[in-house]
XYZ file of C-alpha atoms in Angstrom:
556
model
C -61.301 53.081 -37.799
C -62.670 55.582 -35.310
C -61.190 54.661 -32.032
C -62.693 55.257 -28.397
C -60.072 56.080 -25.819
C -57.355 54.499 -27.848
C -54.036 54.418 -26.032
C -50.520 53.436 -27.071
C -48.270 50.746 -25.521
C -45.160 51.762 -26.139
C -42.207 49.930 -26.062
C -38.270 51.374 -26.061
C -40.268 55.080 -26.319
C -40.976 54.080 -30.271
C -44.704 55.718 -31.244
C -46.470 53.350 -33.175
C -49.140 53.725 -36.166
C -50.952 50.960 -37.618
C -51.606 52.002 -41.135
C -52.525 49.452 -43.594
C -52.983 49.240 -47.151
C -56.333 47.838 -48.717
C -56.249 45.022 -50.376
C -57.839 45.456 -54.059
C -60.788 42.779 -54.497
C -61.465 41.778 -51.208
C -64.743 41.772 -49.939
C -65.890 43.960 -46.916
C -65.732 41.766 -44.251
C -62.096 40.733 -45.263
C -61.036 43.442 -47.158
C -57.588 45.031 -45.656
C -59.097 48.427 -43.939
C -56.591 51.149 -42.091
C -55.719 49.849 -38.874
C -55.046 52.781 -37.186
C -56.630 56.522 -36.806
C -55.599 57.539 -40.495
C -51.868 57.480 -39.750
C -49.219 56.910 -42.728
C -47.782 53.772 -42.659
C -44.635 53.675 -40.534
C -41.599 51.131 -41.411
C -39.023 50.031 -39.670
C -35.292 49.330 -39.251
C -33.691 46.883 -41.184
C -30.545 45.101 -38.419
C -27.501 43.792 -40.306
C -24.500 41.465 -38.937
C -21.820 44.266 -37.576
C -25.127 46.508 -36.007
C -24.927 46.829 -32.188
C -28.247 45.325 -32.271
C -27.771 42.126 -34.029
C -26.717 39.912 -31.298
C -29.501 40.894 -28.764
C -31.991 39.962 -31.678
C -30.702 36.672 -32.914
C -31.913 34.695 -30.124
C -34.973 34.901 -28.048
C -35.779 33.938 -24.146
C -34.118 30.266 -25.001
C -30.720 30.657 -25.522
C -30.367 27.073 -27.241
C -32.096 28.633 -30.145
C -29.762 31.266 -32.162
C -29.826 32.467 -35.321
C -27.447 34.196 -37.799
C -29.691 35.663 -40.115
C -28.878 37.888 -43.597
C -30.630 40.584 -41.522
C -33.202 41.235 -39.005
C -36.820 43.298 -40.416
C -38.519 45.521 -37.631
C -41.636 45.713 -38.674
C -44.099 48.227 -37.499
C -47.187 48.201 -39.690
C -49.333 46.395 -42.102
C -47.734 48.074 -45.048
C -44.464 47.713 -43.515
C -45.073 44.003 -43.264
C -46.501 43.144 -46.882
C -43.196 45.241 -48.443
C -40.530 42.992 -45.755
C -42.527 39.669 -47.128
C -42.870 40.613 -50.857
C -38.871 41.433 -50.391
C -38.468 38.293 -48.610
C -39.666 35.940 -50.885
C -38.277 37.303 -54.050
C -35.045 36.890 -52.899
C -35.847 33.425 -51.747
C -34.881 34.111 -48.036
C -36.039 31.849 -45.750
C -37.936 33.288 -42.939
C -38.959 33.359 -39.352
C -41.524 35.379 -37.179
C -41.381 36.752 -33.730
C -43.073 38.845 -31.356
C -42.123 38.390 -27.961
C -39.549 35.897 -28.553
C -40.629 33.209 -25.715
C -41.075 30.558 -27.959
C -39.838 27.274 -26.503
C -38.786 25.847 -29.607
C -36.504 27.211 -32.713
C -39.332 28.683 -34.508
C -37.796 31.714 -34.873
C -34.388 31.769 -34.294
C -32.589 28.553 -36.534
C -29.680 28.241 -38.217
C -32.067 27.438 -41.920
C -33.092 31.504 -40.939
C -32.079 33.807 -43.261
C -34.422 36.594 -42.044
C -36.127 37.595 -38.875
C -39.341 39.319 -39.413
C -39.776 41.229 -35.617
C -42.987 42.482 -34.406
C -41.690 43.835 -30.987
C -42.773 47.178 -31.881
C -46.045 46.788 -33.479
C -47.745 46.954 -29.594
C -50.842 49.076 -30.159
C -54.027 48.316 -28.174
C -57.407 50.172 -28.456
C -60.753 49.793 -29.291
C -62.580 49.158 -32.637
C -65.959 51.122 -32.247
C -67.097 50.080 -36.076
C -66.228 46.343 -35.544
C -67.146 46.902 -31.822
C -63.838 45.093 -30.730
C -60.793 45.399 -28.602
C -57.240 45.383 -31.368
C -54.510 43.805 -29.745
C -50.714 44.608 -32.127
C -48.748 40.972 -32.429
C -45.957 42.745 -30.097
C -47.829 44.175 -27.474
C -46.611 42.140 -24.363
C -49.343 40.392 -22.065
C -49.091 42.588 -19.040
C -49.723 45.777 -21.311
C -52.784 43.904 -22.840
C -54.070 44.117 -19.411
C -53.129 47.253 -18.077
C -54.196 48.600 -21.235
C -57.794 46.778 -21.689
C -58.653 46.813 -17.576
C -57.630 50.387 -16.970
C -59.647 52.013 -20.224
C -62.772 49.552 -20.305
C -62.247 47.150 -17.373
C -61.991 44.223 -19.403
C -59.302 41.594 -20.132
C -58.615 38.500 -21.900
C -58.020 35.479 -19.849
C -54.191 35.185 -20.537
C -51.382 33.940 -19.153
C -48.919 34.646 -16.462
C -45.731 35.481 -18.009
C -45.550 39.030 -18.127
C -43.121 39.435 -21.079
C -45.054 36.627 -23.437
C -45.652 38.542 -26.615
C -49.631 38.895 -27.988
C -48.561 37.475 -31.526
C -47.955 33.951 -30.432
C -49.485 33.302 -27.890
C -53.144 34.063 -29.316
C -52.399 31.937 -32.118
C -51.116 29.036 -30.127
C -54.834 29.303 -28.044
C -54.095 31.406 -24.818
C -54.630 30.121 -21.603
C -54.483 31.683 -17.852
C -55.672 31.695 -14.418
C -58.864 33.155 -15.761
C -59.777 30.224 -18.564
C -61.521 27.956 -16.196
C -64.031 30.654 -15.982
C -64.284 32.715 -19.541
C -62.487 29.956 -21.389
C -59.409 30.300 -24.067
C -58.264 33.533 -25.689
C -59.458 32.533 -28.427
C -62.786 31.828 -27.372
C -63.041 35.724 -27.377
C -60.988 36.503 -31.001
C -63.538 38.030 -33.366
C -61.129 38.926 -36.134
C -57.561 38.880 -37.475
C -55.474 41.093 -39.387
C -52.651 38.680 -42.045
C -50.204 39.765 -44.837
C -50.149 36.659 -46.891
C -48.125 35.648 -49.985
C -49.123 33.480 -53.097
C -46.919 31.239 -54.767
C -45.840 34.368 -57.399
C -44.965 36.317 -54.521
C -47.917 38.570 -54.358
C -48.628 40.069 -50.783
C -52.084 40.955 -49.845
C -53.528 41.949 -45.975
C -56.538 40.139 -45.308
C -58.485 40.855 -41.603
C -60.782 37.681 -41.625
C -63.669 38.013 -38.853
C -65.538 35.119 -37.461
C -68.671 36.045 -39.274
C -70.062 33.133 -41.044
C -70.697 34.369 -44.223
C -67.097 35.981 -43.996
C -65.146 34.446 -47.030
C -61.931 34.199 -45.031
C -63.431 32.536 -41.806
C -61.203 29.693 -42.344
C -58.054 32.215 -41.893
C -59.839 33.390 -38.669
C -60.210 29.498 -37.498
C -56.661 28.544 -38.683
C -55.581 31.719 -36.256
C -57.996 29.706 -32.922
C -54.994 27.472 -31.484
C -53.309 26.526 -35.071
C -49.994 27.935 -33.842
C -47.616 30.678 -35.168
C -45.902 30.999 -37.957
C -47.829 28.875 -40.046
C -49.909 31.025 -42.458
C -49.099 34.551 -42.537
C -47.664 37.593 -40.671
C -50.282 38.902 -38.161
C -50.302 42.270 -38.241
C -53.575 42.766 -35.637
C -55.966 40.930 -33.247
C -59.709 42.077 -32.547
C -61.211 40.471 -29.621
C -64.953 40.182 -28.789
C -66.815 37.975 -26.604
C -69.389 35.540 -28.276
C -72.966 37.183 -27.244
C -71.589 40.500 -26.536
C -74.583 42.875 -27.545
C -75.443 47.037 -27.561
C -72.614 49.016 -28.317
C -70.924 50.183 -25.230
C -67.027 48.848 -25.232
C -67.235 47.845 -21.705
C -70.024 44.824 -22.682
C -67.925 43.754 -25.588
C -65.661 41.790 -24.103
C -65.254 39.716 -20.549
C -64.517 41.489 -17.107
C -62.571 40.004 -14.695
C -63.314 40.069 -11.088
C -62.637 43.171 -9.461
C -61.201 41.164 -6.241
C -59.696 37.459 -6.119
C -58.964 35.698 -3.182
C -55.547 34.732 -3.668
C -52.987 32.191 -1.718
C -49.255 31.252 -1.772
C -47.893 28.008 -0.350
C -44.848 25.902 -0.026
C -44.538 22.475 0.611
C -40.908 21.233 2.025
C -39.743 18.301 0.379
C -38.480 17.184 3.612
C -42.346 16.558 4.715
C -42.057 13.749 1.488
C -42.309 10.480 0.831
C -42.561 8.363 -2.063
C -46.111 7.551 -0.571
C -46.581 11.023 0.446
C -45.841 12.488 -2.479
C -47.961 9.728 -4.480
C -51.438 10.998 -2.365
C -50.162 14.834 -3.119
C -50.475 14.302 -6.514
C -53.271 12.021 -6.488
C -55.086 14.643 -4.650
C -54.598 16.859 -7.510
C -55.389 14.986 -10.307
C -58.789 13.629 -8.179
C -59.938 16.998 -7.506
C -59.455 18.284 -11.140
C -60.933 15.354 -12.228
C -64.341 15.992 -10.154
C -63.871 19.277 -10.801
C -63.801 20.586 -14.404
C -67.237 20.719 -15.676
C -67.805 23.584 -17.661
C -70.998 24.680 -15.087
C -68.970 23.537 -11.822
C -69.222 26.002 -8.745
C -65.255 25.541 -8.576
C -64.905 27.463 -12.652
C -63.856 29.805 -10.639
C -60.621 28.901 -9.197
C -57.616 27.653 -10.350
C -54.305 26.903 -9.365
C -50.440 26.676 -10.658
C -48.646 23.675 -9.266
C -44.870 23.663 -9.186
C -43.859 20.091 -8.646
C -40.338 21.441 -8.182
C -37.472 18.753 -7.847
C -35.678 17.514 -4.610
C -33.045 19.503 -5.433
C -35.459 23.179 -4.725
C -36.323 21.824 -1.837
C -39.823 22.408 -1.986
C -43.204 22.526 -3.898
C -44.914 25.440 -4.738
C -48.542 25.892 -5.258
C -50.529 29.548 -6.018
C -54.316 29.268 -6.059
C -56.315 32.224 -7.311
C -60.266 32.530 -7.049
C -62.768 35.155 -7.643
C -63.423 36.643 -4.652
C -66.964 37.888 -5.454
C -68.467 35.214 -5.943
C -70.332 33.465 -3.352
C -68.550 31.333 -0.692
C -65.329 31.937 -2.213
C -63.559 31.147 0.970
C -64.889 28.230 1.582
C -64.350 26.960 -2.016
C -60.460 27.973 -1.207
C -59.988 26.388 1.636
C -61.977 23.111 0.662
C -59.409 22.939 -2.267
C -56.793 23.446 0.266
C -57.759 20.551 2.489
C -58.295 17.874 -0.609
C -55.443 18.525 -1.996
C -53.495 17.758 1.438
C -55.789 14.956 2.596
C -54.451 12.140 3.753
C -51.152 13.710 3.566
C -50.017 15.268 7.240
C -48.616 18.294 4.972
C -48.386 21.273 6.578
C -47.597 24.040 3.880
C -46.188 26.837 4.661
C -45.339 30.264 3.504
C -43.587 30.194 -0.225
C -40.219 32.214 1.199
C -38.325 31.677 -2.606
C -38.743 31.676 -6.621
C -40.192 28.331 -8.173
C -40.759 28.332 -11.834
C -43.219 31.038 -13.224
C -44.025 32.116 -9.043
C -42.131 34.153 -7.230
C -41.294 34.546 -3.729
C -44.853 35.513 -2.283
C -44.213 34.911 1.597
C -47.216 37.449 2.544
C -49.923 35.181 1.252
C -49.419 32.222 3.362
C -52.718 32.894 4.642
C -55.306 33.539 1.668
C -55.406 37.156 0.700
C -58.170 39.419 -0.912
C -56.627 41.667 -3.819
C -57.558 43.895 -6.459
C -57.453 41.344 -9.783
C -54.952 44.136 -11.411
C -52.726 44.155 -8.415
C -52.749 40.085 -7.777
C -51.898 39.940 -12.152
C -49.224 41.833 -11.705
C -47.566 39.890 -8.372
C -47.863 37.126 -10.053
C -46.986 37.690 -13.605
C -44.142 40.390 -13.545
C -41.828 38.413 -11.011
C -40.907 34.860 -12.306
C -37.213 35.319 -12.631
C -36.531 31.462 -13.548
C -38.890 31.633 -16.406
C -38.069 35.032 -17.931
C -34.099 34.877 -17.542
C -33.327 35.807 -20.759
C -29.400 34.261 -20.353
C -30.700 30.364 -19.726
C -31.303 27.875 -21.576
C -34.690 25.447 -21.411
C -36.195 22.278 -21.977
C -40.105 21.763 -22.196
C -42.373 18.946 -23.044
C -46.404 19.052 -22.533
C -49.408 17.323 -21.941
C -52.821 17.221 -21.657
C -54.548 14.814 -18.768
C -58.660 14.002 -19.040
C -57.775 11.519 -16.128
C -55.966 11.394 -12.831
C -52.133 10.237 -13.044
C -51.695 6.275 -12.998
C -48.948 4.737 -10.111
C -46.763 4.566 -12.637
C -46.576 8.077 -13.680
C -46.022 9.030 -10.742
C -43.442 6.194 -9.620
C -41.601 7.967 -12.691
C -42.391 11.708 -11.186
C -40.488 10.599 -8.138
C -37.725 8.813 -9.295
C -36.289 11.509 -12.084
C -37.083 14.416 -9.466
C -35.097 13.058 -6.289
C -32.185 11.416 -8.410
C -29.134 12.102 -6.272
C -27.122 13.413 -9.336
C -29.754 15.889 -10.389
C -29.059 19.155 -8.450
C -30.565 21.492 -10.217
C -33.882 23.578 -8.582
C -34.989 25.289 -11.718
C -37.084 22.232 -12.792
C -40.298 21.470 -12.215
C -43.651 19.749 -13.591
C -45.986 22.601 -13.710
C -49.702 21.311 -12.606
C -52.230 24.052 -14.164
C -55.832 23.872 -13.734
C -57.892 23.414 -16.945
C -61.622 22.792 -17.840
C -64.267 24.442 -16.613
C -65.428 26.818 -19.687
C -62.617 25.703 -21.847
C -64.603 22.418 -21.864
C -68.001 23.725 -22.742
C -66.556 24.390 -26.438
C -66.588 22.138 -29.200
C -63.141 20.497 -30.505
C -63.815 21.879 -33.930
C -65.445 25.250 -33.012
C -61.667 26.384 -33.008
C -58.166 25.087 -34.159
C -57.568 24.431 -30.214
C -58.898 20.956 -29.714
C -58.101 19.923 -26.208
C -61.780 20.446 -24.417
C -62.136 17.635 -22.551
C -59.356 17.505 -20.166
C -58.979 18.426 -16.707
C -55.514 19.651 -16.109
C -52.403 20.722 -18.580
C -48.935 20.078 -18.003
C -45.359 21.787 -18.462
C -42.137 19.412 -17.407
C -39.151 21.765 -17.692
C -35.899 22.435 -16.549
C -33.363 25.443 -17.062
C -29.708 25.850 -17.204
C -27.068 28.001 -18.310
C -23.919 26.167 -19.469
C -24.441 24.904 -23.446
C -21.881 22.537 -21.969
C -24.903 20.725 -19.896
C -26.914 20.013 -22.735
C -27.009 16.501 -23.234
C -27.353 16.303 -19.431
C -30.210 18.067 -19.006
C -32.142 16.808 -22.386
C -31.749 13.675 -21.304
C -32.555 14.252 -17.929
C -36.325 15.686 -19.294
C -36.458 13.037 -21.667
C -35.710 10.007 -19.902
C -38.496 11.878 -17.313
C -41.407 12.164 -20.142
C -40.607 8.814 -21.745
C -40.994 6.712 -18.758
C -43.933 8.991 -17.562
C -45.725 8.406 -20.897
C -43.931 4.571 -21.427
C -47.628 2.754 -21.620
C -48.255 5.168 -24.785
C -44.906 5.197 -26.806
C -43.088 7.945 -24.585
C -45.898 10.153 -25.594
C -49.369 11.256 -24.339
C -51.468 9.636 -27.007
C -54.889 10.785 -27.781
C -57.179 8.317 -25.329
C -59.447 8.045 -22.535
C -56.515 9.573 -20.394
C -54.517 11.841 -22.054
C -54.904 14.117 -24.669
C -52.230 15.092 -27.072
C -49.849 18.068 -26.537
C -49.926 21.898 -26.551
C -48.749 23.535 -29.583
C -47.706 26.902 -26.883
C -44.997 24.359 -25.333
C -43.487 23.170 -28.845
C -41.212 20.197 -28.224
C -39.263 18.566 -31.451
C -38.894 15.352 -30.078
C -42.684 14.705 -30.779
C -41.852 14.668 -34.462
C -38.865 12.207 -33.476
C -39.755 8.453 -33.997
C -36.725 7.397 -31.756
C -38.507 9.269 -28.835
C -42.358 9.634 -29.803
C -42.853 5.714 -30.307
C -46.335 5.377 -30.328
C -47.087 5.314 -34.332
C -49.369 8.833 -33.248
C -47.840 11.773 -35.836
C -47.097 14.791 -34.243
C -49.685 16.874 -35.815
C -52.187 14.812 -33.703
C -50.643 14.908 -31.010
C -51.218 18.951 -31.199
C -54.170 19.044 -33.485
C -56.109 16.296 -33.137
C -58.855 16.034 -35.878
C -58.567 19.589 -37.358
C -55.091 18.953 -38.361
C -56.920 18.283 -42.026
C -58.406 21.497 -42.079
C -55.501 23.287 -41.103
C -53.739 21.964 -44.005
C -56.263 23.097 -46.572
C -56.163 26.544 -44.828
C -52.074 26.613 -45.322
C -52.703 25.467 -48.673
C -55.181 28.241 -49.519
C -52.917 31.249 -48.067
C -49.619 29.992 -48.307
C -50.011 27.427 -51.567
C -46.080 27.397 -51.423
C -45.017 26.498 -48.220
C -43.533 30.140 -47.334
C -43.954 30.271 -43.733
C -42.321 27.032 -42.249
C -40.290 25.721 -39.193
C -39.965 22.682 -37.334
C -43.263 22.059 -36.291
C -45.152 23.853 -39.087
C -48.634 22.946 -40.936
C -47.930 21.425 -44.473
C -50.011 22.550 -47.242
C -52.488 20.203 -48.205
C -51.863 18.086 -51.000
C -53.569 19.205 -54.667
């Protein structure tokens, strides 16, 4: 690969090389082809029980979710990873994959895990000139993606907040951020993919599979468009280029966000609510994402984070972020501003303390114009509640195409003001969706949520294991009686629209919670569910790569 400007994000000072070895047989297009600039193929350190390391890399961001595993594989190439899989699987160790370790589930770390397969160091990003694409490593965390990408070619991939959210998973999973109204989903932009798969004789092969349609492996590629991680293969490398992208120049390969937004903070006391308050707040929101979300609507390019904290914060939190060159982007601003209070007598003011993923951003009570770079970072490398790598979390998700019924939220109100419910690090996150998400087909990738309007996150933290059956009741009593019309789930209707497989929740797989009859697989695939099946089947024929929430090989 001849790379243009290629820089390395490093991580604990560790150099890393991408070398990969090629796969004999393959064709072209998905052949395995060196990764890097020609460099050998580095490997990494294998962490035992009695290391100094071991305990910091049995767990992940969720400390509910630990693992005591044989050992722990740092992986840090291609090669590096087919060797650490072949290994694997002879010895009939179960496995588990992680990059950034934020999963919200026990993907990774389980007590079934007998081996951790670590991509934290594999965090390379550069550009491709031969396949004209941007390579993003599986470890590489999302505010290096976008240091990296805006400062050498002034592009980006519309991402999320969370600074410290590793690349692996969270491309797989779909990708979403403040930018998706407007550019759509990550992988709306993923061009190729780099997996080391296994056969059922324990034969290891790398395979980059490109979205090319006469590429034999497109159906990896696809499976790799929102099908979740973990599923199919270790991903060793992500290529990203924007559908219509043309000439050869990096900087027109992929999307460029705005050089300014117009960006705004507010807080809105909880002692300015009522039950009938609080009802036309969120009935605001839903209303106005509802009207809204088109995929051509002048408002594609704003979007908002909603913190519906609980009574026990003491406020709500709201950050709305809009391009600030496009035309009128003041007025859109402050016309979202004013439906979203209408009716209301709110008076927001300036958001003085953490909620959730925002922190403390006092000096943009009034709306502020920033450099995009400069507003990412404010936002995304601050969240304390979220990234606090000692607590422990609960999160459930869900997808609305309609405006909240009275009865969701009679049930929003009740669970958050309960008078024994004290804790302020919980909140139903409100995030803007549609607008170019929606102009996508269902099937076009594995993601198939384009139709709705906003996306939601109920969670809560804590740190005392102690508190555990408080607290998972508390969300689940809150979901179930939010979702009660549809089996304590958000079924796939005219309303709602399934879950988000980036927000993993096990009770969706439980029939004593989910008891609507709707599997969990549809709940987070929808329709290509099928196809996702015949894709594990094809690359991982025996069921290798598996956790709680994992695709099941179709049946022969």
């Amino acid at each position: 690969m001849s790379g243009i400007h290629r820089r390395k994000v490093l991580s604990g000072g560790a150099a890393l090389a991408g070398g990969v070895a090629v796969s004999a047989g393959l064709a072209p297009s998905a052949a395995a082809v060196p990764a890097g600039t020609g460099e050998a193929a580095q490997f990494g350190a294998t962490i035992r029980p009695g290391d100094t390391l071991y305990p910091d890399l049995t767990t992940g961001n969720n400390q509910r979710f630990v693992a005591r595993p044989d050992y722990i594989k740092m992986v840090k190439s291609s090669a590096d990873a087919e060797k650490a899989l072949r290994d694997a699987f002879r010895a009939g160790k179960r496995v588990s994959v992680r990059s950034g370790g934020h999963c919200f589930a026990d993907f990774a770390c389980n007590p079934d895990v007998e081996v951790i397969l670590d991509f934290s160091e594999m965090t390379d990003v550069g550009y491709d000139a031969r396949r004209r694409a941007f390579y993003v490593e599986p470890g590489a965390r999302l505010i290096n993606v976008y240091e990296a990408l805006y400062k050498g070619w002034g592009v980006t991939i519309p991402g999320g907040i969370c600074y410290s959210v590793g690349a692996g998973g969270h491309i797989a999973g779909g990708g979403y951020g403040l930018l998706s109204r407007a550019h759509g989903l990550v992988v709306d932009h993923l061009y190729a993919v780099e997996v080391v798969v296994v056969d059922d004789k324990g034969r290891t092969r790398t395979i980059v599979a490109t979205r090319e349609e006469d590429d034999p492996h497109r159906d990896l590629w696809w499976a790799h468009t929102g099908g979740g991680g973990g599923n199919f293969g270790l991903v060793t490398r992500y290529w990203f280029r924007s559908p219509g992208a043309k000439g050869t120049a990096p900087q027109d390969q992929l999307v460029s966000p705005p050089s300014t937004v117009l960006v705004s903070a507010v807080d809105i006391p909880w002692d300015q609510l009522d039950e009938v308050t609080f009802t036309r707040l969120l009935k605001n929101f839903g209303a106005w994402h509802e009207t809204h979300s088109g995929p051509d609507s002048e408002y594609r390019h704003l979007s908002s984070l909603f913190n519906v904290s609980a009574k026990a914060h003491g406020s709500l939190g709201m950050f709305t972020q809009v391009d600030a060159t496009v035309p009128g982007a003041r007025k859109l601003l402050d016309d979202y501003m004013a439906a979203i209070t209408a009716g209301t007598g709110i008076k927001p003011g300036a958001l003085t303390r953490p909620t959730g993923e925002l922190p403390a951003m006092p000096e943009l009570a009034a709306p502020r114009t920033l450099p995009w770079l400069q507003a990412t970072r404010l936002v995304g490398t601050n969240n304390p509640t979220i990234t606090n790598p000692t607590s422990r979390g609960a999160h459930k998700s869900g997808y609305m195409r309609k405006n909240f019924t009275d009865a969701q939220i009679a049930a929003l109100y009740k669970h958050m003001t309960r008078p024994d419910f004290q804790n302020p690090d919980t909140m139903l996150v409100l995030f803007s969706f549609g607008g170019r998400v929606n102009a996508v087909a269902p099937d076009a990738t594995a993601n198939a949520q384009r139709s709705s309007v906003f996306k939601m996150c109920f969670q809560t933290f804590w740190a005392d294991e102690r508190e555990d059956d408080f607290y998972l009741g508390w969300v689940r009593d809150l979901y179930e009686e939010f979702f009660a019309a549809t089996g304590g789930v958000p079924v796939i209707d005219d309303r709602t629209d399934g879950c988000y497989i980036n927000y993993p929740d096990r009770d969706v797989a439980d029939p004593r919670r989910n008891r609507s009859g709707v599997p969990w697989q549809t709940l987070y695939y929808k329709e290509n569910y099928p196809k996702l099946q015949q894709v594990k089947r094809r690359y991982d024929p025996s069921n290798f790569f598996r956790h709680s929430l994992s695709v099941e090989p179709a049946k022969r």
